[in-house]
GROMACS .gro file of C-alpha atoms in nm:
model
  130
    1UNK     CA    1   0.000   0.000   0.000
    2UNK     CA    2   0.102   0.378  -0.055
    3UNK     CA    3   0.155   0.572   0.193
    4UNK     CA    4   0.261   0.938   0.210
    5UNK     CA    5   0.388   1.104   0.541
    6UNK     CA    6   0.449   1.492   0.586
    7UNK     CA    7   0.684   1.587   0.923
    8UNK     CA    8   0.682   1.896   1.065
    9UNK     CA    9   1.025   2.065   0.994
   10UNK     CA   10   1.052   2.050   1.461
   11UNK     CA   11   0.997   1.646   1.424
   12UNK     CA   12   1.215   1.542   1.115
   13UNK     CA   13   1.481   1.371   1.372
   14UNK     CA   14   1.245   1.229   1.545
   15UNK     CA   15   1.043   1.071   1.242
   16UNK     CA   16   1.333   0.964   1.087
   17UNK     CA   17   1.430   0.699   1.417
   18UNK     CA   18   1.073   0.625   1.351
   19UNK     CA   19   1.134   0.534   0.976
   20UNK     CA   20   1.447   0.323   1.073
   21UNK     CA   21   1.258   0.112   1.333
   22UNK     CA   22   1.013   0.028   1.131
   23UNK     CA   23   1.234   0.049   0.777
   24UNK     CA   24   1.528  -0.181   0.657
   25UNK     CA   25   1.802  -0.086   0.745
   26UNK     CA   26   1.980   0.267   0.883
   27UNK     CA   27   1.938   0.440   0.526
   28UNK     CA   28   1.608   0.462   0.638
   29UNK     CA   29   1.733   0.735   0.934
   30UNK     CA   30   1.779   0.982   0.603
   31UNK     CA   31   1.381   0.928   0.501
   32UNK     CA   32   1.265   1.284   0.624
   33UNK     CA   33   1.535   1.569   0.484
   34UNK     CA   34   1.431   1.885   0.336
   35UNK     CA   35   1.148   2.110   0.440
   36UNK     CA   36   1.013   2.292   0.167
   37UNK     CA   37   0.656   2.221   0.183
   38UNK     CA   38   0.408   2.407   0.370
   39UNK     CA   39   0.048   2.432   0.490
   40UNK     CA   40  -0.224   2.731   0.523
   41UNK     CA   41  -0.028   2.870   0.810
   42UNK     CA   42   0.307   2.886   0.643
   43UNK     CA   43   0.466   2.573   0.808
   44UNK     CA   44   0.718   2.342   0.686
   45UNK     CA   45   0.675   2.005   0.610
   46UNK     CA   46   0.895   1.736   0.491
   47UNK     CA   47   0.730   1.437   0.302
   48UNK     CA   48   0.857   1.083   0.227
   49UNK     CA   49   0.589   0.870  -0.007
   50UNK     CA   50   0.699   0.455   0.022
   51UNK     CA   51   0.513   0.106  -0.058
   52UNK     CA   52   0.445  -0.016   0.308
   53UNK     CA   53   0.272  -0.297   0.444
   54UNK     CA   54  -0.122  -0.257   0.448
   55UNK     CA   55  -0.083  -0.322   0.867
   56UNK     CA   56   0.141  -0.032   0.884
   57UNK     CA   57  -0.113   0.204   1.039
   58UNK     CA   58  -0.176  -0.083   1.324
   59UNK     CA   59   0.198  -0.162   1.420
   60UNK     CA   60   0.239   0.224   1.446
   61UNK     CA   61   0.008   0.173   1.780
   62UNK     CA   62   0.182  -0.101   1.892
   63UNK     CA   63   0.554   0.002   2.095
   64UNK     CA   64   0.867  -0.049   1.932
   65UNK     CA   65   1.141  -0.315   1.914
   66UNK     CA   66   1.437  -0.215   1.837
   67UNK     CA   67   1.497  -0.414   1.462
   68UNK     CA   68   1.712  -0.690   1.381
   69UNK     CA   69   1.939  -0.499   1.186
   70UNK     CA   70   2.042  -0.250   1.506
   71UNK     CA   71   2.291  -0.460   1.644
   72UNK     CA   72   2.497  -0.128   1.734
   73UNK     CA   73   2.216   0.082   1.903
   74UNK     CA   74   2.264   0.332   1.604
   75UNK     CA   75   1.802   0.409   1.622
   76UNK     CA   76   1.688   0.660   1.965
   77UNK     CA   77   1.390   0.441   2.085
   78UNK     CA   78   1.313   0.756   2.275
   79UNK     CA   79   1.282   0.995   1.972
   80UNK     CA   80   1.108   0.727   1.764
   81UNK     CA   81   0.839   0.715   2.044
   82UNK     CA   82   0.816   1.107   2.079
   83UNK     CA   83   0.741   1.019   1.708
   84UNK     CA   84   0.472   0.785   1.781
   85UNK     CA   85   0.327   1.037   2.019
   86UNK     CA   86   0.251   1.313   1.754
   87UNK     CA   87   0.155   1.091   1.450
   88UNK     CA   88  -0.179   1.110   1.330
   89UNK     CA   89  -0.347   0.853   1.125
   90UNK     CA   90  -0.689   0.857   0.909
   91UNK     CA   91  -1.005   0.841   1.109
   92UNK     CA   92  -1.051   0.473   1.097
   93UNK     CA   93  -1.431   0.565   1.082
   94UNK     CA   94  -1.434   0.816   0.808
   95UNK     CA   95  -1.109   0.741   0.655
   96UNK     CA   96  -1.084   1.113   0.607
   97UNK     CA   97  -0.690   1.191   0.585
   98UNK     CA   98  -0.520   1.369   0.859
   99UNK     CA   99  -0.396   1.720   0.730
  100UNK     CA  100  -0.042   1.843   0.798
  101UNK     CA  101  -0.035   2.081   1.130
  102UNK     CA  102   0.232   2.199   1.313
  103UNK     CA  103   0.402   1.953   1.595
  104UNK     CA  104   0.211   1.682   1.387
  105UNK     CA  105   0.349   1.395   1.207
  106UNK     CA  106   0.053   1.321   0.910
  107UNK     CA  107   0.005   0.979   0.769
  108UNK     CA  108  -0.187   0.941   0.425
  109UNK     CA  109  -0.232   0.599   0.315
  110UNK     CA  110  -0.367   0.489  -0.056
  111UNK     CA  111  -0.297   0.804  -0.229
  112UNK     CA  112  -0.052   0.885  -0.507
  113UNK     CA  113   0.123   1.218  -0.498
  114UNK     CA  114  -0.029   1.513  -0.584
  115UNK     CA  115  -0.370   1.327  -0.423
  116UNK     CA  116  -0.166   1.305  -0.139
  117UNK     CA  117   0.016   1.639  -0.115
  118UNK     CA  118  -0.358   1.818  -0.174
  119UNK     CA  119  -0.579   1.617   0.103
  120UNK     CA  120  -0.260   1.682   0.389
  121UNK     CA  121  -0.325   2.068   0.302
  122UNK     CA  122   0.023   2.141   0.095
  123UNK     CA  123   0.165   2.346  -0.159
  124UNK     CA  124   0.510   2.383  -0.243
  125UNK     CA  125   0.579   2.800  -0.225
  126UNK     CA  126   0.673   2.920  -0.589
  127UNK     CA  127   0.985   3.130  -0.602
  128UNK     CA  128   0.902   3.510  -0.584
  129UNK     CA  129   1.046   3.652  -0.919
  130UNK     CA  130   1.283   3.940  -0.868
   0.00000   0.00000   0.00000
């Protein structure tokens, strides 16, 4: 399944322990980066889109193990949990999507891109010409 996930610019270190622990490997600690993409208020988001499994949204409620690949403690348990703590998933009752607000980590599952960007409340600011 698709899923797209937008971090506020405050939470990217955080969401990216959260990507490794539940990723493949430490590449995944790089998921989150750049910041450029921003919601009604003006803040900045960072968003990953991946193929995950379709029980993702369920083992995000479950606490973590550290993964089998982490055999040198490189993934913060406690800043993947702080990440846990802020993530909000679709209204398993609506399935309306989350939108992207501030201190907020926003999960979108089933969407492709620009679907995805539009029903977490983004736009990516054009460059002001001189």
């Amino acid at each position: 399944m698709r899923y797209t996930i937008a971090v506020h610019e405050s939470l990217i270190e955080q969401a990216n322990n959260l990507a490794a622990f539940i990723g493949a490997g430490p590449e995944d600690m790089q998921t989150f980066g750049a910041s450029p993409w921003r919601n009604s208020e003006g803040a900045a988001f960072a968003l990953a889109s991946f193929v995950g499994p379709s029980d993702l949204p369920s083992a995000l409620k479950t606490s973590l193990a550290r993964p089998d690949w982490d055999v040198d403690g490189l993934v913060d348990l406690g800043a993947a949990t702080a990440a846990l703590a802020v993530l909000d998933l679709p209204d398993p009752e609506t399935a309306s999507a989350p939108m992207a607000t501030k201190g907020r980590i926003a999960v979108v599952p089933r969407m492709e891109g620009p679907a995805a960007i539009s029903a977490l409340g983004l736009s990516y600011p054009k460059e002001e010409e001189d």
